[in-house]
Tab-separated table of C-alpha atoms in Angstrom:
chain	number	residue	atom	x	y	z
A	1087	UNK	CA	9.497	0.781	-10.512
A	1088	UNK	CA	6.434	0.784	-8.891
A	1089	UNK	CA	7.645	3.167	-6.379
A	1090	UNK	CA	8.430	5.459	-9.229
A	1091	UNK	CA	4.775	5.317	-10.870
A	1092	UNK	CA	3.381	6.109	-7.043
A	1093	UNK	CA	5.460	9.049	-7.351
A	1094	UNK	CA	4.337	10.373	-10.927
A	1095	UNK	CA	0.641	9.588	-10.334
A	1096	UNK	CA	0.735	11.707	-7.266
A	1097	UNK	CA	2.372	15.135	-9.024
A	1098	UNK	CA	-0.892	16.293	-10.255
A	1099	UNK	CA	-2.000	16.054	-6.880
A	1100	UNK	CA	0.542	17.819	-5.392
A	1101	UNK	CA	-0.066	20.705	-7.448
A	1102	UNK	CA	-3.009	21.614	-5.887
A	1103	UNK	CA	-1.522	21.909	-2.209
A	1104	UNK	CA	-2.937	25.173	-0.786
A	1105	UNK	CA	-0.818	27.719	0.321
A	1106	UNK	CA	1.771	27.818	2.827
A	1107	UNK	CA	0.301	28.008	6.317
A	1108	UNK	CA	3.582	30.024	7.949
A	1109	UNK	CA	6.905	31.481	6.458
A	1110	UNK	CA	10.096	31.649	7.613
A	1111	UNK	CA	12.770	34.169	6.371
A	1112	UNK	CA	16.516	33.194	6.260
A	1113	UNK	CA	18.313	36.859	5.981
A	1114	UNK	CA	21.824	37.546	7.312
A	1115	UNK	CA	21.876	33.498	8.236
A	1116	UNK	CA	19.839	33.815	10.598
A	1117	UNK	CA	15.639	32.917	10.689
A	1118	UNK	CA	13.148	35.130	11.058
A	1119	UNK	CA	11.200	34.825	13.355
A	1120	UNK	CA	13.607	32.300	15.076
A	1121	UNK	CA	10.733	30.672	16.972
A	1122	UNK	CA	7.065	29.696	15.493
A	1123	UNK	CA	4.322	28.369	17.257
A	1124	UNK	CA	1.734	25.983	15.674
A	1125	UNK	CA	-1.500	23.802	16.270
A	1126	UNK	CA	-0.361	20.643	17.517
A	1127	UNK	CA	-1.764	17.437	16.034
A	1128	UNK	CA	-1.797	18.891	12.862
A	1129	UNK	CA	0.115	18.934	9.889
A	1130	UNK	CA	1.289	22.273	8.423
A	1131	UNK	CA	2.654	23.732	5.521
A	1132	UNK	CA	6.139	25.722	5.942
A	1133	UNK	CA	7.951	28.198	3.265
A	1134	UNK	CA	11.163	28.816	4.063
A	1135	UNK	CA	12.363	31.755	1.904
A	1136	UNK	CA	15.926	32.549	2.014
A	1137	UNK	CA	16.503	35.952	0.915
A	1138	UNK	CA	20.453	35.278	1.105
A	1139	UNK	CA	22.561	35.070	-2.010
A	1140	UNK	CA	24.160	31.577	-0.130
A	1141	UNK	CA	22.138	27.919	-0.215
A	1142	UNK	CA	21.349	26.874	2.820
A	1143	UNK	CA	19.913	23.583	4.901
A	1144	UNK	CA	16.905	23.570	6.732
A	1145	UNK	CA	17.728	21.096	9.103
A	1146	UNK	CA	15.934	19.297	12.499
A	1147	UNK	CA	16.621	16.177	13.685
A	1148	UNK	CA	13.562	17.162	15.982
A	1149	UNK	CA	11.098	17.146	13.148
A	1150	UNK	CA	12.931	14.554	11.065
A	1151	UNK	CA	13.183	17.129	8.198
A	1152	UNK	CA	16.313	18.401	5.697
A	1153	UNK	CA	15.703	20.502	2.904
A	1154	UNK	CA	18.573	22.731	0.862
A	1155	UNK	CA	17.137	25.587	-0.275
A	1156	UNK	CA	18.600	27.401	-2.631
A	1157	UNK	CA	21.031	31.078	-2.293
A	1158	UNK	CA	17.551	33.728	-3.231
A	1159	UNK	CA	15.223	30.603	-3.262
A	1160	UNK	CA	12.533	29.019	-1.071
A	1161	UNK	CA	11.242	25.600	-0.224
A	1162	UNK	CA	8.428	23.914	0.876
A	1163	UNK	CA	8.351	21.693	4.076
A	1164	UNK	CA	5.413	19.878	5.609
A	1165	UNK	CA	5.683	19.297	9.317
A	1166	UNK	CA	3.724	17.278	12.048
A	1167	UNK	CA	1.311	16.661	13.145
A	1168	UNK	CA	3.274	17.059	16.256
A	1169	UNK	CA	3.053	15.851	20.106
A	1170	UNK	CA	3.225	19.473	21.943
A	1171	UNK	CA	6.480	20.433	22.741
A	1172	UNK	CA	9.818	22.521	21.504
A	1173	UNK	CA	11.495	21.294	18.391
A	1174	UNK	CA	14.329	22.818	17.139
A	1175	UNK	CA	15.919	23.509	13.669
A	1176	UNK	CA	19.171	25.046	12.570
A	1177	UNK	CA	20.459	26.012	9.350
A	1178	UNK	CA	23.300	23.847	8.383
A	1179	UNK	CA	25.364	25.643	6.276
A	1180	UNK	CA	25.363	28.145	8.918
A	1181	UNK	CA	24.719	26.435	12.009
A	1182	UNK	CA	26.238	29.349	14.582
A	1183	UNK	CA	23.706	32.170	13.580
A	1184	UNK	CA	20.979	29.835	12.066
A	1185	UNK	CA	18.930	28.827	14.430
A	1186	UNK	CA	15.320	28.326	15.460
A	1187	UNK	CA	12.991	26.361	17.145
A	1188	UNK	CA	9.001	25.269	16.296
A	1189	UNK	CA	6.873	25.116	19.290
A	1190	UNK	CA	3.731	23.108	19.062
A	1191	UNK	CA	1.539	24.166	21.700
B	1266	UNK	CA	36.467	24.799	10.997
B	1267	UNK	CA	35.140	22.156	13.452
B	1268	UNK	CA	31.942	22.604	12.101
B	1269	UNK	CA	32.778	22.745	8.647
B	1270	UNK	CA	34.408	19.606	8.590
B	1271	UNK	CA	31.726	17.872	10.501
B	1272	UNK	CA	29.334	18.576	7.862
B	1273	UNK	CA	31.310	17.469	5.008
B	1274	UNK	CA	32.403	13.980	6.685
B	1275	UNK	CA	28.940	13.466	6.764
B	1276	UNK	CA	28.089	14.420	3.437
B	1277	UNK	CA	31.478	12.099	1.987
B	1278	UNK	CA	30.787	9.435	4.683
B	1279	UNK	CA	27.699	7.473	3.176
B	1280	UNK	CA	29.288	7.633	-0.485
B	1281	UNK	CA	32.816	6.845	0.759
B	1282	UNK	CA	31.141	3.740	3.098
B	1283	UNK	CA	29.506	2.211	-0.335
B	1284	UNK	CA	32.442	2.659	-2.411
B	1285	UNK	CA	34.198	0.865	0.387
B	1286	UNK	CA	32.212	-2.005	0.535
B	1287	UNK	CA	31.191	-2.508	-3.292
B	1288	UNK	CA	35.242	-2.557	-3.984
B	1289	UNK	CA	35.755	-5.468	-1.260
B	1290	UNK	CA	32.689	-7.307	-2.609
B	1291	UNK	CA	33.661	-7.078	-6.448
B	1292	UNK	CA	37.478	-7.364	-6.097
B	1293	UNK	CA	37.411	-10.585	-8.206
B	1294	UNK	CA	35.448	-9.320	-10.448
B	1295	UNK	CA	37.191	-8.398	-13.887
B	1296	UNK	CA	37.451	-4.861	-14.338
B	1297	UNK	CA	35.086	-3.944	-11.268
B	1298	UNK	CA	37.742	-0.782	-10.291
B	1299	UNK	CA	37.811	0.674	-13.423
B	1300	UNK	CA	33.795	0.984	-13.208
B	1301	UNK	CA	34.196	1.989	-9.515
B	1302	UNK	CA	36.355	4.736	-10.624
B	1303	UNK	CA	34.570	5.561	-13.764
B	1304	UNK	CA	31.180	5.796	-11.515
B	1305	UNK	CA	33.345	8.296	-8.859
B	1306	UNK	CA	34.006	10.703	-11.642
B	1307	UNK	CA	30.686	10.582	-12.838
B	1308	UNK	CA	29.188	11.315	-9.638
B	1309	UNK	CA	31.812	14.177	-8.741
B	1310	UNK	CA	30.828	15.512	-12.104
B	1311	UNK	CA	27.301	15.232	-11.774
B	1312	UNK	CA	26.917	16.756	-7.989
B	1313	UNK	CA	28.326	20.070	-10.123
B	1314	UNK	CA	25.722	19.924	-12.290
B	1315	UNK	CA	22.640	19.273	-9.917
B	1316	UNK	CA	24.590	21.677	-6.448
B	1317	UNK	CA	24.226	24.014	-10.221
B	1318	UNK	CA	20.602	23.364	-10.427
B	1319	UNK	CA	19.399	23.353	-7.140
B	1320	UNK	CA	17.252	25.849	-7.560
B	1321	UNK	CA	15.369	24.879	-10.728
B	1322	UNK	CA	14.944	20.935	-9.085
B	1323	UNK	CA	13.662	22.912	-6.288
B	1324	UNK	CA	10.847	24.805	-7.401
B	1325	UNK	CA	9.734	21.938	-10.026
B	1326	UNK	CA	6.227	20.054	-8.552
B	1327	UNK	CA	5.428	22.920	-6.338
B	1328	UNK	CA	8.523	22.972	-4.221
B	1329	UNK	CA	8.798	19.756	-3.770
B	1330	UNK	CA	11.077	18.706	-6.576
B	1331	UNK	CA	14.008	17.855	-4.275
B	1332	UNK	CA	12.201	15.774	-2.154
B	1333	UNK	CA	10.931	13.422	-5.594
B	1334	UNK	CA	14.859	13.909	-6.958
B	1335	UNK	CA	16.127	12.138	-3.823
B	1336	UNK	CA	13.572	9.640	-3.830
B	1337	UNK	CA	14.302	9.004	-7.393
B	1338	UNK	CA	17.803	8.887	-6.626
B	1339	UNK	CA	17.455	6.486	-3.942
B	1340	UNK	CA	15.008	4.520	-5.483
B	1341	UNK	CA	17.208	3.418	-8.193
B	1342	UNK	CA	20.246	3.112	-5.691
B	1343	UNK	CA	18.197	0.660	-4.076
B	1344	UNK	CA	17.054	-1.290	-6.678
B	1345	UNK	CA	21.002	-1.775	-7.825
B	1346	UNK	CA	21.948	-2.699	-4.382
B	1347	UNK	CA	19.161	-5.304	-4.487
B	1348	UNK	CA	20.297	-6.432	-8.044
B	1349	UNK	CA	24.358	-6.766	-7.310
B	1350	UNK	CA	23.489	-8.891	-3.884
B	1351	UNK	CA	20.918	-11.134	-5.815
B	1352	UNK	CA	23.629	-11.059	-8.452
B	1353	UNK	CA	26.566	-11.722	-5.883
B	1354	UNK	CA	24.162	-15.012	-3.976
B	1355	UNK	CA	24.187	-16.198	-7.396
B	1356	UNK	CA	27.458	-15.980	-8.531
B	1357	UNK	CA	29.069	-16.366	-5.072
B	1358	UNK	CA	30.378	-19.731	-5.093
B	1359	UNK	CA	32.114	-19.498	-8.649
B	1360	UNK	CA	33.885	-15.951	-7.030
B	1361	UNK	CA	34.811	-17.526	-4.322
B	1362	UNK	CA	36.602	-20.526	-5.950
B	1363	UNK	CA	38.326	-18.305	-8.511
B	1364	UNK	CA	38.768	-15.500	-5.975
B	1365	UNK	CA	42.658	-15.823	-6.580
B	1366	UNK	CA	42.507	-16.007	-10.208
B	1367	UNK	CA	43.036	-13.086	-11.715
B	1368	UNK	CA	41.017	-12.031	-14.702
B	1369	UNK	CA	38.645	-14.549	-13.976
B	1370	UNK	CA	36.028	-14.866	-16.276
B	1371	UNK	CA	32.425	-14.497	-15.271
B	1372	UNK	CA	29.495	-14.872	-17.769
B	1373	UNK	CA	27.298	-11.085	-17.591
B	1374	UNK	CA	29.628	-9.856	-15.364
B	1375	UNK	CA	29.632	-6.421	-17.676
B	1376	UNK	CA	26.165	-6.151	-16.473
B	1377	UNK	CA	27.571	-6.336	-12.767
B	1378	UNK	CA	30.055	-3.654	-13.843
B	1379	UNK	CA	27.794	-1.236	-14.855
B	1380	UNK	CA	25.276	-1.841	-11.922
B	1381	UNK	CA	28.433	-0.865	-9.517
B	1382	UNK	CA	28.847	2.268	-12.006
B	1383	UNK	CA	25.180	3.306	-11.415
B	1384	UNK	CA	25.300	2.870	-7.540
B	1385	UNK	CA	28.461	4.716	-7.281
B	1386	UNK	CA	27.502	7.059	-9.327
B	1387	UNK	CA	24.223	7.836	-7.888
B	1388	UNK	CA	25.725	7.712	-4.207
B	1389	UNK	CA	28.827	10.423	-5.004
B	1390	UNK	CA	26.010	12.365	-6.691
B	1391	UNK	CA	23.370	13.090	-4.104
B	1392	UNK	CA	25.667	13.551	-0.819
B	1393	UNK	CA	28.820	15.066	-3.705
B	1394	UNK	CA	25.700	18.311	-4.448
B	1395	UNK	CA	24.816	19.273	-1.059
B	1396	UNK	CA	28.782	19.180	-0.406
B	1397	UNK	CA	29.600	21.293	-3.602
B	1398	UNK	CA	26.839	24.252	-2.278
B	1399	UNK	CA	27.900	23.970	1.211
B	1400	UNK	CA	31.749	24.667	0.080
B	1401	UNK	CA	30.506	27.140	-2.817
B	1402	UNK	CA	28.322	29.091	-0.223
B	1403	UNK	CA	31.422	29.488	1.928
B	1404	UNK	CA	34.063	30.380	-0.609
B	1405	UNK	CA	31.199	33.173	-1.774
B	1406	UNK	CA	29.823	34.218	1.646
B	1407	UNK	CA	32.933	37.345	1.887
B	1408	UNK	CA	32.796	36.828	5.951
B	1409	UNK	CA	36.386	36.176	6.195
B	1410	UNK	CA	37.479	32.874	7.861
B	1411	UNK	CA	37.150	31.174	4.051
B	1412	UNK	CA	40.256	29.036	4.056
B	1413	UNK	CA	40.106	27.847	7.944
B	1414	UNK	CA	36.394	27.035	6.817
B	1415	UNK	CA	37.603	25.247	3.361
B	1416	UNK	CA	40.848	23.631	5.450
B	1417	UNK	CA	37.921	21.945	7.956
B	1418	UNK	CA	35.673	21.032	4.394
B	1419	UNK	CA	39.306	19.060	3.750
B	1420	UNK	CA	39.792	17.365	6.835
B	1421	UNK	CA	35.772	16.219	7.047
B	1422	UNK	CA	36.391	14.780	3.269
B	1423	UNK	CA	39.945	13.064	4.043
B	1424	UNK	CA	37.827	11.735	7.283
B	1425	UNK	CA	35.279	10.171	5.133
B	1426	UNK	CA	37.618	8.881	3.271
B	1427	UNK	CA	39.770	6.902	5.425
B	1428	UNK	CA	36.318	5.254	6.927
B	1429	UNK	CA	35.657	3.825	3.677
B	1430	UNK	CA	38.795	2.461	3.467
B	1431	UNK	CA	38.972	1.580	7.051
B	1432	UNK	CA	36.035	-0.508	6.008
B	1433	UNK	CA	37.179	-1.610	2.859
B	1434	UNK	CA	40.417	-3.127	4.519
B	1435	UNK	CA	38.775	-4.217	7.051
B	1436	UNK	CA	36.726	-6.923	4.843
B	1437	UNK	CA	39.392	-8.113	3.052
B	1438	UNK	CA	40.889	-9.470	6.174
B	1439	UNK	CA	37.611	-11.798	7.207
B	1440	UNK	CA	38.065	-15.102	6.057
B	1441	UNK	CA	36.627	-15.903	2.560
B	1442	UNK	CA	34.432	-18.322	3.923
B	1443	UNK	CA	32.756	-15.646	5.897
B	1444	UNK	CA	33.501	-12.822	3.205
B	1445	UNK	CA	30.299	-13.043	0.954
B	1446	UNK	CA	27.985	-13.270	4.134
B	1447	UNK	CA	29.820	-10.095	5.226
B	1448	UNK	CA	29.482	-8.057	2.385
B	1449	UNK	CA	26.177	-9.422	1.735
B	1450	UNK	CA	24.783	-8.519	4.523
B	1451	UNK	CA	26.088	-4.829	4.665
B	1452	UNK	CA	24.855	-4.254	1.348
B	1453	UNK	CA	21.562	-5.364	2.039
B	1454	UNK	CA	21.824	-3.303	5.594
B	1455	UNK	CA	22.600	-0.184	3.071
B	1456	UNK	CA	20.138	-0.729	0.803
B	1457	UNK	CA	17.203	-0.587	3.337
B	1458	UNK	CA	18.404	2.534	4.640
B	1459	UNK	CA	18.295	4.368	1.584
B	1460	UNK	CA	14.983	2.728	0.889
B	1461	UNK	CA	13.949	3.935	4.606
B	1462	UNK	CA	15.490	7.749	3.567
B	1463	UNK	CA	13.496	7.385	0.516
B	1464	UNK	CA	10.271	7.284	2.786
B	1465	UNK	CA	11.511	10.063	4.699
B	1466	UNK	CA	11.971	12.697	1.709
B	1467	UNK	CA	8.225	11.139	0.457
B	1468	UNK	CA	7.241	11.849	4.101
B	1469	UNK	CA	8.659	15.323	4.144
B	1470	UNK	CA	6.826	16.043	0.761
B	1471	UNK	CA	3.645	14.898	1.961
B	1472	UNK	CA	3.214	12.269	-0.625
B	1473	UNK	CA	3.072	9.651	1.636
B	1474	UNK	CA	1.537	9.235	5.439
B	1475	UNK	CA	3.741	9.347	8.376
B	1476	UNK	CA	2.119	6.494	9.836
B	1477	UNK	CA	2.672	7.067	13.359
B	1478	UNK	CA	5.532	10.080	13.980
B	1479	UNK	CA	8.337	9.398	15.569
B	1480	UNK	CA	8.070	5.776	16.415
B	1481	UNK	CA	9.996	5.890	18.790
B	1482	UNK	CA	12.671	8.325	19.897
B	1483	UNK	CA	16.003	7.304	20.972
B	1484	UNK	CA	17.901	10.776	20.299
B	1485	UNK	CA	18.872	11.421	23.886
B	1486	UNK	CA	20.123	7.451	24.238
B	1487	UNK	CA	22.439	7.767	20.815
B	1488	UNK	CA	22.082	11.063	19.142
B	1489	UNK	CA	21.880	11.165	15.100
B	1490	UNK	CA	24.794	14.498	15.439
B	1491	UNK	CA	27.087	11.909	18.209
B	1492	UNK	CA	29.548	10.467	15.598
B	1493	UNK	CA	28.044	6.746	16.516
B	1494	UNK	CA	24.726	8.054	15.365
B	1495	UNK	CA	26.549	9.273	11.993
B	1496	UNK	CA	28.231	5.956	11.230
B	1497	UNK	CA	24.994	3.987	12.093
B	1498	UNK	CA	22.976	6.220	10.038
B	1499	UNK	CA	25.574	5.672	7.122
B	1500	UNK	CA	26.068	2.151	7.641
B	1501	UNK	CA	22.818	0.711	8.536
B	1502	UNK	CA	20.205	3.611	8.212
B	1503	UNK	CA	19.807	4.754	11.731
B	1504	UNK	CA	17.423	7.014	12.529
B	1505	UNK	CA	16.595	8.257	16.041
B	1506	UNK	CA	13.041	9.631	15.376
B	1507	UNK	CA	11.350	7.280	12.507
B	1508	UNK	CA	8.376	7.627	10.752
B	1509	UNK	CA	6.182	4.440	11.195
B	1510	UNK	CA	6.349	4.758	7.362
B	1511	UNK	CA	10.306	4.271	7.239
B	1512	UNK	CA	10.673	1.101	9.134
B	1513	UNK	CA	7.618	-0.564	6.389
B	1514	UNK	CA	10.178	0.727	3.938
B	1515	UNK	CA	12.897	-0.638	5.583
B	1516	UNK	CA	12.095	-3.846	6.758
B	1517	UNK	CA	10.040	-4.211	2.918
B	1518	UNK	CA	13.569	-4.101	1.417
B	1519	UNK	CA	15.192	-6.045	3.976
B	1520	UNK	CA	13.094	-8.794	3.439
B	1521	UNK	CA	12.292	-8.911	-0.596
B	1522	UNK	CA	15.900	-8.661	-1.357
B	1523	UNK	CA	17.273	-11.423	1.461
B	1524	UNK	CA	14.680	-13.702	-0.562
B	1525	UNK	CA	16.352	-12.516	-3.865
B	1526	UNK	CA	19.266	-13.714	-2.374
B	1527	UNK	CA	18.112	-16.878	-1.040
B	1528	UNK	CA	16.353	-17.749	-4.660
B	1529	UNK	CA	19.133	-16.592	-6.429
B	1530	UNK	CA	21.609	-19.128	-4.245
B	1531	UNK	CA	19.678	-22.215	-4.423
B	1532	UNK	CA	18.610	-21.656	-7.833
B	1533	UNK	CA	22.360	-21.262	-8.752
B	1534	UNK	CA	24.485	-24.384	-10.522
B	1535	UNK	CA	26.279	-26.654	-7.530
B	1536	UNK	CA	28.813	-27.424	-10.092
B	1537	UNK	CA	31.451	-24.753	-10.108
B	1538	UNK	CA	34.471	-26.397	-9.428
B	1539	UNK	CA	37.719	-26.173	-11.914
């Protein structure tokens, strides 16, 4: 239960994130752009829009991140701060087309 | 195909593991199948109506409603877990010596049954949705290749499926004297990795701090995708890149319930025999 509280005292909070700090597309399964390149030792903000009409699942073992997002939806998904270095992602639902990688320079 | 099944063995596999287990564990229990079952159709049924919603639970707190869903989800999956094995410590030695009585009757053990519901339920539920939008994306999608694709879907689910049972066979063979231990100890073993996923998805939302990220990485030495790294991560909450956050979550659960347990056996009446 007191997990739960944590959880519902920290929604206001949440609400006030800024803006995403990069975007990625999902059209035709595939991302766009399929690689990114970001700070590292920071932590970022991602959108992932998916302008398909199918869900789909943003998905890295890499960054320790899975997310469904929604056919016409998007998501938001923090990431990092990250050791420099290539991390790649694939989209699960459609794992021969979707992929992508996050490069942390 | 290959792929397709891959994805929904993994999605079953978790769900299918706990049914597994829970059945073996209760199967002296009074009744304990019928909630088992009751729990399965409540979780198929529910995975329809949240795979429905996806959308709406995604966009609710700022996009990070799925992440708080799952934690909720978990949360509460955990907290059962933690409840039948302090339950189970407790009532172990009465099970045990009536374990070939059928019928037998155990004081609250409705209370047990409906705990197994929830857990069940909850567990079909949150790996059932992201199986239900994976298949509905594919029947949809209009590419062509839709029944190979929904023949692999099959074949991963009939997979999962014959794990849990694997599993659930396999526990009915150890000895009783061992059996409670056994069951016991992969319940509490499941119940600290969903409590170690829940600081994953709180992790992911940034509600919580990484602390340290990864821990340590042993992807190349047994991969999360290798089928090992799927049955650990099932079983025992494997994770090849943890958050320094996860393993307080894990080993936090780990610990508080195994002295739930211990309380809960030596607090429990020695005299049990008919």
């Amino acid at each position: 239960m007191k997990r739960l509280s944590l959880i519902f005292l920290l929604l206001p909070f949440a609400a006030y994130a800024a803006d995403a700090d990069y975007t990625l597309i999902i059209k035709d399964h595939s991302f766009q752009p399929s690689e990114l390149t970001i700070p590292s030792g920071k932590k970022i903000k991602l959108l992932v829009e998916n302008q398909d009409a199918t869900p789909e699942e943003f998905d890295s073992h890499d960054l320790n991140r899975e997310k469904v997002i929604a056919g016409r939806g998007a998501a938001t998904i923090y990431i990092g701060p990250l050791t420099p270095g290539r991390y790649a992602f694939t989209g699960e639902f459609h794992a021969a087309t979707a992929q992508g990688s996050i490069v942390a320079k | 195909m290959f792929a397709t099944a891959i994805i929904v063995f993994r999605e079953v596999l978790e769900a299918s593991i706990i049914i597994g287990i829970l059945t073996a564990a209760t199967r002296s229990i009074h009744g304990s199948k019928r909630w088992l079952a009751a729990g399965l159709v409540a979780g198929l049924v529910g995975s329809g109506l949240v795979a429905a919603s996806t959308d709406v639970i995604g966009s609710l707190a700022s996009g990070i409603g799925q992440e708080i869903f799952n934690t909720i989800v978990l949360g509460i999956a955990v907290l059962m877990l933690a409840w039948h094995n302090i339950w189970m410590a407790s009532h172990g030695a009465a099970l045990a010596a009536n374990a070939r009585l059928v019928g037998s009757a155990i004081r609250d053990g409705n209370s047990e049954c409906s705990v197994l519901f929830v857990i069940v339920g909850l567990a079909v539920l949150r790996e059932g949705s992201e199986t239900v939008l994976f298949l509905y994306g594919i029947a949809t999608s209009g590419e062509g290749g839709q029944s190979s694709m929904l023949l692999g879907g099959m074949v991963g689910m009939l997979l999962g499926i014959v794990v849990g049972y694997t599993i659930f066979a396999g526990l009915l063979r150890v000895p009783m004297r061992w059996f409670f231990s056994a069951t016991g100890i992969l319940v509490l073993l499941l119940a600290a990795g969903m409590a170690s996923q829940a600081a994953h998805f709180l992790i992911q939302a940034d509600l919580l701090p990484s602390l340290a990220s990864p821990l340590w990485d042993t992807s190349a030495l047994l991969p999360e995708s290798g089928l090992t790294g799927i049955l650990l991560h099932s079983l025992i909450g494997y994770d090849s890149r943890p958050a320094g956050m996860q393993i307080i979550f894990y080993l936090t659960a780990l610990i508080v319930i195994f002295i739930g347990m211990k309380w809960a056996a030596r607090s429990q009446p020695t005299t049990v025999r008919k």
